[in-house]
XYZ file of C-alpha atoms in Angstrom:
567
model
C -29.032 -48.666 -97.555
C -31.971 -47.242 -99.600
C -34.538 -49.722 -98.247
C -37.274 -48.378 -95.984
C -36.591 -49.837 -92.530
C -40.322 -50.040 -91.903
C -40.452 -52.899 -94.397
C -38.429 -55.169 -92.109
C -40.907 -57.665 -90.738
C -38.474 -59.185 -88.242
C -37.719 -56.071 -86.277
C -38.324 -56.140 -82.536
C -41.546 -54.441 -81.488
C -40.228 -53.982 -77.963
C -37.737 -51.387 -79.127
C -38.662 -47.931 -77.980
C -38.249 -46.490 -81.473
C -39.963 -49.328 -83.381
C -40.301 -48.631 -87.090
C -43.739 -50.286 -87.315
C -45.305 -47.699 -85.033
C -48.520 -46.604 -86.824
C -48.526 -43.290 -84.899
C -52.240 -43.655 -84.274
C -52.276 -42.765 -80.583
C -53.460 -39.287 -79.645
C -50.752 -36.908 -78.441
C -52.915 -34.176 -76.923
C -54.369 -36.402 -74.185
C -53.786 -39.727 -72.474
C -55.173 -42.578 -74.590
C -57.888 -44.803 -73.263
C -57.542 -48.539 -72.859
C -59.577 -49.306 -75.983
C -57.459 -46.917 -78.032
C -54.262 -48.481 -76.742
C -55.519 -52.006 -77.508
C -56.304 -50.985 -81.075
C -52.799 -49.460 -81.333
C -50.939 -52.463 -79.861
C -52.818 -55.272 -81.635
C -51.187 -54.869 -85.110
C -47.741 -54.486 -83.533
C -48.131 -57.706 -81.583
C -49.518 -59.494 -84.635
C -46.470 -58.587 -86.759
C -44.043 -60.005 -84.245
C -42.069 -62.671 -86.104
C -39.557 -63.956 -83.592
C -41.878 -64.213 -80.633
C -42.179 -61.858 -77.709
C -39.064 -60.268 -76.247
C -40.447 -61.245 -72.858
C -41.827 -64.775 -73.522
C -44.293 -66.278 -71.167
C -43.242 -69.199 -69.005
C -44.712 -72.648 -69.273
C -47.005 -71.881 -66.370
C -48.607 -68.848 -67.952
C -51.157 -67.047 -65.801
C -54.803 -67.314 -66.659
C -56.153 -64.429 -68.730
C -57.897 -61.722 -66.794
C -61.220 -60.395 -67.821
C -61.215 -56.994 -69.453
C -63.517 -55.473 -66.923
C -61.489 -56.849 -64.034
C -58.333 -55.497 -65.553
C -59.776 -52.063 -65.964
C -61.125 -52.069 -62.431
C -57.810 -53.321 -61.035
C -55.975 -50.473 -62.661
C -57.940 -47.902 -60.681
C -56.553 -46.861 -57.238
C -58.513 -47.596 -54.113
C -60.679 -44.684 -53.093
C -59.519 -44.794 -49.450
C -55.906 -45.953 -49.443
C -54.852 -44.987 -52.967
C -53.253 -48.423 -53.477
C -53.405 -50.132 -56.850
C -54.432 -53.751 -56.878
C -51.875 -56.095 -58.443
C -53.093 -57.663 -61.652
C -52.147 -61.397 -61.748
C -50.964 -61.184 -65.323
C -48.635 -58.258 -64.612
C -47.205 -59.920 -61.494
C -46.410 -63.050 -63.473
C -44.596 -60.973 -66.071
C -42.480 -59.347 -63.370
C -41.602 -62.687 -61.727
C -41.085 -64.725 -64.873
C -37.643 -65.754 -63.572
C -34.666 -67.010 -65.499
C -36.591 -68.334 -68.515
C -37.259 -64.855 -69.941
C -35.025 -62.508 -71.887
C -34.997 -58.742 -71.725
C -34.711 -55.980 -74.265
C -32.772 -52.944 -73.138
C -33.257 -50.719 -76.174
C -32.162 -47.109 -75.841
C -31.636 -45.367 -79.179
C -32.235 -47.896 -81.900
C -28.482 -48.494 -82.361
C -27.071 -50.739 -79.647
C -28.786 -52.302 -76.610
C -26.862 -52.041 -73.392
C -25.690 -55.026 -71.356
C -27.870 -56.920 -68.944
C -27.404 -57.047 -65.208
C -25.352 -60.246 -65.311
C -22.006 -60.087 -67.045
C -22.011 -61.684 -70.495
C -19.073 -64.105 -70.853
C -16.583 -63.260 -73.571
C -16.639 -65.711 -76.430
C -19.015 -67.957 -74.530
C -16.359 -68.697 -71.886
C -17.243 -68.199 -68.256
C -15.142 -69.006 -65.217
C -16.573 -71.524 -62.776
C -18.370 -70.233 -59.731
C -15.368 -71.081 -57.555
C -13.209 -68.488 -59.391
C -15.719 -65.644 -59.457
C -13.563 -63.552 -57.098
C -10.469 -63.796 -59.312
C -9.762 -60.413 -60.897
C -8.314 -60.208 -64.374
C -5.520 -57.810 -63.392
C -4.515 -59.848 -60.357
C -4.354 -62.896 -62.599
C -2.195 -61.004 -65.102
C 0.161 -59.906 -62.321
C 0.613 -63.481 -61.178
C 1.139 -64.713 -64.737
C 3.760 -62.030 -65.355
C 5.450 -62.859 -62.045
C 5.511 -66.538 -62.996
C 7.037 -65.814 -66.429
C 9.674 -63.396 -65.157
C 10.742 -65.691 -62.333
C 11.047 -68.655 -64.693
C 12.951 -66.519 -67.219
C 15.432 -65.496 -64.544
C 16.690 -69.106 -64.676
C 17.247 -69.045 -68.451
C 18.847 -65.604 -68.805
C 22.172 -64.238 -67.580
C 22.340 -63.692 -63.828
C 25.996 -62.709 -63.416
C 28.732 -62.478 -66.036
C 31.587 -63.527 -63.766
C 32.105 -67.007 -62.344
C 30.242 -66.624 -59.042
C 28.781 -70.024 -58.148
C 27.553 -68.861 -54.733
C 25.444 -66.026 -56.181
C 24.139 -68.272 -58.945
C 23.118 -70.919 -56.412
C 21.390 -68.332 -54.213
C 19.462 -67.014 -57.201
C 18.305 -70.441 -58.340
C 17.181 -71.447 -54.857
C 15.276 -68.172 -54.467
C 13.542 -68.646 -57.822
C 12.542 -72.199 -56.872
C 11.094 -71.078 -53.542
C 9.180 -68.219 -55.200
C 7.687 -70.453 -57.875
C 6.648 -73.037 -55.286
C 5.047 -70.329 -53.139
C 3.177 -68.931 -56.143
C 1.696 -72.348 -56.896
C 0.937 -73.033 -53.227
C -1.003 -69.813 -52.626
C -3.291 -70.516 -55.575
C -3.791 -74.128 -54.514
C -4.720 -73.045 -50.984
C -7.003 -70.297 -52.273
C -9.070 -72.199 -54.829
C -9.197 -75.837 -53.713
C -10.479 -75.688 -50.102
C -14.090 -74.744 -49.456
C -13.020 -72.234 -46.781
C -9.533 -71.006 -47.730
C -7.269 -69.640 -44.955
C -6.860 -66.156 -46.373
C -4.538 -64.837 -43.676
C -2.206 -67.821 -44.021
C -2.240 -67.386 -47.800
C -1.169 -63.748 -47.527
C 1.643 -64.662 -45.151
C 2.777 -67.499 -47.414
C 2.861 -65.199 -50.452
C 5.029 -62.604 -48.721
C 7.317 -65.208 -47.162
C 7.727 -67.089 -50.440
C 8.628 -64.014 -52.506
C 10.926 -62.465 -49.934
C 13.917 -64.769 -50.753
C 13.719 -63.818 -54.454
C 13.680 -60.140 -53.572
C 16.578 -60.614 -51.153
C 18.588 -62.585 -53.725
C 18.260 -59.854 -56.360
C 19.274 -57.171 -53.879
C 22.189 -59.346 -52.719
C 23.584 -59.581 -56.251
C 23.307 -55.809 -56.679
C 25.054 -55.132 -53.363
C 27.762 -57.713 -54.098
C 28.480 -56.123 -57.475
C 28.702 -52.686 -55.903
C 30.919 -53.842 -53.027
C 33.355 -55.706 -55.281
C 33.425 -52.928 -57.888
C 34.449 -50.105 -55.560
C 38.067 -51.331 -55.071
C 38.547 -51.647 -58.871
C 36.465 -48.642 -59.916
C 39.325 -47.105 -61.937
C 41.195 -50.269 -62.870
C 41.465 -51.363 -66.535
C 39.694 -54.735 -65.866
C 40.919 -56.704 -68.879
C 39.052 -59.820 -67.641
C 35.759 -58.008 -67.093
C 33.949 -56.861 -63.931
C 34.201 -58.880 -60.703
C 30.464 -59.769 -60.728
C 28.529 -58.207 -63.589
C 24.749 -57.879 -63.440
C 22.818 -59.670 -66.165
C 19.201 -59.248 -67.171
C 18.287 -62.220 -64.969
C 18.754 -60.049 -61.868
C 16.312 -57.457 -63.199
C 13.749 -60.129 -64.076
C 14.157 -61.737 -60.653
C 13.593 -58.362 -58.993
C 10.520 -57.659 -61.124
C 8.978 -61.073 -60.443
C 9.513 -60.742 -56.703
C 7.926 -57.275 -56.558
C 4.948 -58.369 -58.665
C 4.315 -61.501 -56.631
C 4.889 -60.252 -53.098
C 1.754 -58.107 -52.827
C -1.390 -59.985 -51.677
C -4.327 -60.009 -54.077
C -7.936 -58.968 -53.783
C -9.185 -62.563 -53.846
C -6.926 -63.192 -50.847
C -8.802 -60.630 -48.776
C -6.330 -57.764 -49.147
C -7.449 -54.245 -50.023
C -4.675 -51.595 -50.138
C -5.425 -48.724 -47.801
C -3.984 -45.224 -47.677
C -0.980 -46.460 -45.701
C -0.109 -49.013 -48.402
C -0.354 -46.353 -51.094
C 1.966 -44.060 -49.128
C 4.450 -46.905 -48.707
C 4.375 -47.609 -52.451
C 5.130 -43.986 -53.273
C 7.853 -43.875 -50.636
C 9.513 -47.011 -51.988
C 9.319 -45.600 -55.521
C 10.952 -42.410 -54.290
C 13.658 -44.540 -52.652
C 14.268 -46.310 -55.975
C 14.700 -42.922 -57.620
C 17.193 -41.821 -54.967
C 19.153 -45.061 -55.310
C 19.195 -44.658 -59.107
C 20.497 -41.097 -58.715
C 23.247 -42.323 -56.371
C 24.205 -45.018 -58.891
C 24.326 -42.351 -61.614
C 26.652 -40.217 -59.526
C 28.923 -43.205 -58.953
C 28.928 -43.941 -62.697
C 29.960 -40.378 -63.507
C 32.799 -40.626 -60.993
C 33.906 -43.892 -62.610
C 33.760 -42.349 -66.102
C 35.887 -39.372 -65.075
C 38.416 -41.545 -63.268
C 38.792 -43.910 -66.215
C 39.814 -41.028 -68.458
C 43.273 -41.370 -66.909
C 43.417 -45.149 -66.502
C 41.466 -46.774 -69.334
C 41.478 -43.968 -71.893
C 39.084 -41.431 -73.318
C 37.348 -43.729 -75.869
C 36.012 -46.023 -73.142
C 34.862 -43.074 -71.023
C 33.230 -41.457 -74.041
C 31.157 -44.539 -74.851
C 30.310 -45.133 -71.188
C 29.087 -41.534 -70.922
C 26.975 -41.893 -74.088
C 25.306 -45.036 -72.746
C 24.768 -43.396 -69.363
C 22.979 -40.383 -70.863
C 20.457 -42.542 -72.728
C 19.853 -44.860 -69.748
C 19.469 -42.016 -67.244
C 17.021 -40.191 -69.521
C 14.792 -43.253 -69.872
C 14.865 -43.884 -66.126
C 14.073 -40.234 -65.425
C 11.022 -40.249 -67.705
C 9.568 -43.396 -66.120
C 10.124 -42.535 -62.446
C 9.178 -38.863 -62.843
C 5.892 -39.772 -64.531
C 4.897 -41.872 -61.515
C 6.071 -39.448 -58.852
C 4.435 -36.461 -60.572
C 1.213 -38.473 -60.995
C 0.911 -37.367 -64.607
C -1.755 -39.746 -65.910
C -0.855 -39.723 -69.605
C 2.895 -40.035 -69.005
C 2.257 -42.713 -66.392
C 0.253 -44.885 -68.810
C 2.732 -44.381 -71.619
C 5.799 -45.002 -69.440
C 4.229 -48.154 -68.046
C 3.567 -49.411 -71.572
C 7.158 -48.667 -72.660
C 8.666 -50.447 -69.669
C 6.300 -53.387 -70.143
C 7.581 -53.703 -73.700
C 11.171 -53.692 -72.467
C 10.337 -56.351 -69.870
C 8.705 -58.578 -72.479
C 11.682 -58.159 -74.813
C 14.109 -58.896 -71.984
C 12.553 -62.339 -71.573
C 14.225 -63.356 -74.847
C 17.509 -61.573 -74.184
C 19.663 -64.675 -74.695
C 18.118 -65.143 -78.144
C 17.825 -61.553 -79.345
C 20.890 -60.066 -77.654
C 19.197 -56.701 -77.175
C 21.407 -53.747 -76.370
C 19.353 -52.357 -73.483
C 19.584 -55.677 -71.611
C 23.335 -56.135 -71.994
C 25.155 -57.091 -68.757
C 26.564 -54.158 -66.830
C 28.489 -53.570 -63.650
C 29.076 -50.640 -61.361
C 32.752 -50.927 -62.323
C 32.095 -50.485 -66.059
C 28.913 -48.436 -66.523
C 25.584 -47.231 -65.216
C 23.467 -50.123 -63.927
C 19.946 -48.826 -64.606
C 17.825 -51.819 -65.658
C 17.194 -53.199 -62.122
C 15.950 -49.769 -61.011
C 13.754 -49.485 -64.113
C 12.137 -52.894 -63.623
C 11.715 -52.348 -59.884
C 9.927 -49.053 -60.567
C 7.744 -50.794 -63.155
C 6.775 -53.484 -60.657
C 5.666 -50.847 -58.161
C 3.857 -48.768 -60.788
C 1.558 -51.654 -61.729
C 1.018 -52.864 -58.168
C -2.468 -52.631 -56.677
C -1.295 -50.169 -54.042
C -0.087 -47.719 -56.681
C -2.684 -48.238 -59.411
C -5.551 -47.558 -56.992
C -4.159 -44.046 -56.480
C -3.943 -43.236 -60.225
C -7.069 -42.198 -62.178
C -6.902 -44.040 -65.506
C -8.998 -43.473 -68.598
C -9.009 -44.847 -72.142
C -11.602 -42.764 -73.941
C -11.193 -41.424 -77.464
C -9.499 -38.225 -76.372
C -7.139 -40.185 -74.107
C -5.800 -42.121 -77.088
C -4.954 -38.816 -78.757
C -3.123 -37.715 -75.610
C -1.158 -40.980 -75.549
C -0.264 -40.478 -79.222
C 1.094 -37.018 -78.438
C 3.129 -38.513 -75.607
C 4.466 -41.115 -78.057
C 5.741 -38.442 -80.398
C 7.188 -36.443 -77.500
C 8.964 -39.503 -76.144
C 10.278 -40.311 -79.623
C 11.652 -36.800 -80.070
C 13.263 -36.813 -76.626
C 14.906 -40.224 -76.877
C 16.079 -39.783 -80.469
C 17.644 -36.458 -79.526
C 19.650 -38.413 -76.971
C 20.415 -40.959 -79.714
C 21.862 -38.156 -81.865
C 24.259 -37.305 -79.042
C 25.098 -41.001 -78.663
C 26.012 -41.358 -82.340
C 28.138 -38.198 -82.320
C 30.107 -39.466 -79.322
C 30.293 -42.952 -80.854
C 31.679 -41.542 -84.104
C 34.526 -39.994 -82.109
C 35.137 -43.203 -80.157
C 35.014 -45.235 -83.388
C 38.152 -43.483 -84.610
C 39.986 -45.287 -81.803
C 38.124 -48.572 -82.329
C 36.072 -48.324 -79.128
C 32.636 -48.325 -80.805
C 30.911 -50.836 -83.108
C 30.990 -49.685 -86.717
C 32.910 -46.885 -88.324
C 32.641 -43.103 -87.913
C 30.774 -42.665 -91.186
C 28.077 -45.152 -90.188
C 27.501 -43.359 -86.894
C 27.292 -39.976 -88.624
C 24.696 -41.363 -91.029
C 22.747 -42.828 -88.096
C 22.933 -39.439 -86.366
C 21.312 -37.831 -89.413
C 18.619 -40.514 -89.411
C 17.922 -39.878 -85.723
C 17.640 -36.145 -86.481
C 15.000 -37.070 -89.055
C 13.196 -39.080 -86.385
C 13.194 -36.024 -84.111
C 11.833 -33.765 -86.869
C 9.121 -36.222 -87.881
C 8.069 -36.753 -84.247
C 7.789 -33.013 -83.633
C 5.838 -32.643 -86.870
C 3.367 -35.315 -85.771
C 3.012 -33.777 -82.311
C 2.422 -30.242 -83.608
C -0.058 -31.514 -86.195
C -2.157 -33.215 -83.518
C -2.124 -30.099 -81.360
C -2.761 -27.371 -83.926
C -4.075 -28.566 -87.308
C -7.736 -29.100 -88.251
C -9.116 -32.377 -87.022
C -9.133 -34.475 -90.198
C -5.759 -33.264 -91.458
C -4.329 -33.548 -87.944
C -5.097 -37.247 -87.752
C -3.904 -37.807 -91.322
C -0.636 -35.975 -90.578
C -0.150 -37.998 -87.401
C -0.659 -41.268 -89.262
C 1.789 -40.177 -91.992
C 4.406 -39.245 -89.370
C 3.943 -42.622 -87.671
C 4.324 -44.479 -90.967
C 7.520 -42.565 -91.746
C 8.908 -43.669 -88.381
C 7.941 -47.263 -89.153
C 9.438 -47.392 -92.659
C 12.654 -45.502 -91.944
C 13.115 -47.286 -88.611
C 12.744 -50.675 -90.287
C 15.324 -49.772 -92.936
C 17.682 -48.471 -90.245
C 17.380 -51.745 -88.336
C 18.231 -53.733 -91.466
C 21.267 -51.583 -92.298
C 22.688 -51.679 -88.775
C 22.105 -55.409 -88.397
C 24.087 -56.029 -91.584
C 26.818 -53.480 -90.882
C 27.466 -54.003 -87.154
C 25.483 -57.197 -86.306
C 23.586 -55.196 -83.684
C 20.007 -55.777 -82.599
C 17.038 -53.439 -82.808
C 17.503 -50.688 -80.245
C 17.080 -46.978 -79.755
C 20.177 -45.959 -81.707
C 19.588 -48.451 -84.532
C 15.984 -47.589 -85.468
C 14.178 -50.184 -83.370
C 12.555 -47.624 -81.074
C 11.292 -45.597 -84.043
C 9.812 -48.745 -85.570
C 7.906 -49.724 -82.414
C 6.793 -46.179 -81.520
C 5.581 -45.571 -85.074
C 3.482 -48.731 -85.043
C 2.004 -47.761 -81.677
C 1.168 -44.198 -82.782
C -0.432 -45.370 -86.033
C -2.603 -47.900 -84.186
C -3.695 -45.389 -81.551
C -4.755 -42.909 -84.239
C -6.705 -45.391 -86.352
C -8.005 -48.295 -84.251
C -9.317 -47.226 -80.801
C -11.577 -44.361 -81.958
C -14.021 -46.309 -84.161
C -13.651 -49.603 -82.327
C -14.185 -48.304 -78.811
C -17.139 -46.075 -79.732
C -20.218 -48.233 -79.200
C -22.334 -45.917 -81.343
C -20.230 -46.148 -84.516
C -17.475 -44.028 -86.033
C -16.705 -40.912 -83.975
C -16.973 -37.280 -84.935
C -13.325 -36.478 -85.660
C -13.778 -32.721 -85.315
C -15.478 -32.993 -81.938
C -12.974 -35.590 -80.765
C -10.050 -33.272 -81.480
C -11.900 -30.314 -79.983
C -12.403 -32.235 -76.735
C -8.776 -33.350 -76.814
C -7.412 -29.828 -77.253
C -9.739 -28.388 -74.641
C -8.582 -31.044 -72.189
C -4.925 -30.616 -73.197
C -5.135 -26.863 -72.603
C -6.547 -27.380 -69.135
C -8.236 -23.942 -69.105
C -11.868 -24.312 -70.209
C -14.283 -21.697 -68.922
C -17.755 -22.756 -67.911
C -19.090 -19.884 -70.007
C -17.823 -21.696 -73.094
C -20.206 -24.532 -72.311
C -23.293 -22.251 -72.117
C -25.148 -22.051 -75.445
C -25.669 -18.668 -77.104
C -29.329 -17.763 -76.710
C -29.076 -14.074 -77.666
C -31.078 -14.380 -80.882
C -33.669 -16.578 -79.196
C -34.294 -14.126 -76.356
C -34.328 -11.114 -78.690
C -37.032 -12.636 -80.871
C -40.524 -11.395 -80.063
C -42.910 -14.227 -79.339
C -46.683 -14.303 -79.154
C -48.734 -16.396 -76.792
C -50.730 -19.084 -78.659
C -54.214 -17.923 -79.410
C -53.498 -14.242 -78.831
């Protein structure tokens, strides 16, 4: 750290701010050629690793000094400068040379050609394959395959199960076929590939919708019946995964010659609005069922059904509203939350997660298919192209604030859930006893308070203490959420969910990482200025920044009396 950088003999002399610069060139006039040669000779002699622009094997013959000086002068008539052979050879050295793109002495920028990550580079045949299109196809493949291993329907419905399995098989075969037709032939039939993709995914989409409609149609006649043997169909997490895989895979990709236009973006928003309307209609039907079952099944069942409905409807409202309102920060955060739920739902049979439990229109609010369908549309090319996305340092602070806001909102709903569950537990209609639910309600209140504390600290405190307070709040969510998960898993054998501390655990980890990792890692010039980062964040969050605030104060400079040099 204390060593003089000028003592480094291996430093690159091609850098603009080279430390070995003897500063011998005149600054009051343009140097002559002899002066520049005397200046450059010691720099070139101290080069240890060879020239940054090495000569090729067929190096041009040296040019005489007089010829070089004459060639550098413009023609008296035309004003053209004669090309020096040596300089032309340097410009056309070809692929055997390397370049130095120094800018500030800290980090050189990238070259024209993309540098492969970790030395891995796709073959030339796959140069048109986009990373996000590949991720969409991989996620579609995983969700479609998982639909075969998770619960499709809870009742014994062999016809619906057979339809679902056939649809999954057709979709998987179509997904493999479109990639085989795209990458193996020399001239792939792009139009036929797009048609095959849509036609292959359509049966999976139709099968998922068929199960939803069948459950609704068979549930209406028994909407207020006790149903001791369970719902007539029952929608498992496999239906939601099947719907998500079909929506992700049905849209043609960029490497298949498809570019979403304005019409496709309008259709995506219209379909998303239709999903919201359908979810609202399903919510209304669930409320009617809950009220009717007060007189047939009893108040404990209706109380627990209402508690579950409130939490599910709130989550669905946050996700769909963020996309329809085109709020960038809420859109990114909601997409990340739903992606986490989709990944967790893949292992539903193993983990037994509460949010992915089978539901039916006859017993509760079926929200998960609408949530996954909205997620599939939100990450589609037609919708993403209409959303401006950014992941700069200030954006990570905005996403952290949204994390704390989401935590406070959802845990407030969890408090209501535990209060209603404590009442239902007195009649044996809720897992655990009343005391356990009251304790969990107090813990969820703590989660709300800590989340609001972290949010307000990021928005109002000084920069350094604001980030420290946000990290402390996130760690409190992690520690207390982990302990809450352990206690509930031992007391009620329940998995990690919103009401058992699992959401606090995950959200705390995410907030802590966003406050500590992206800022120094993503800044290519080193650790960021925390004070300026928070100032930019708060100015952006306020949304009302005057242009006058960006003009520097030059009052003292203009008031100072200055004298012309030499006067």
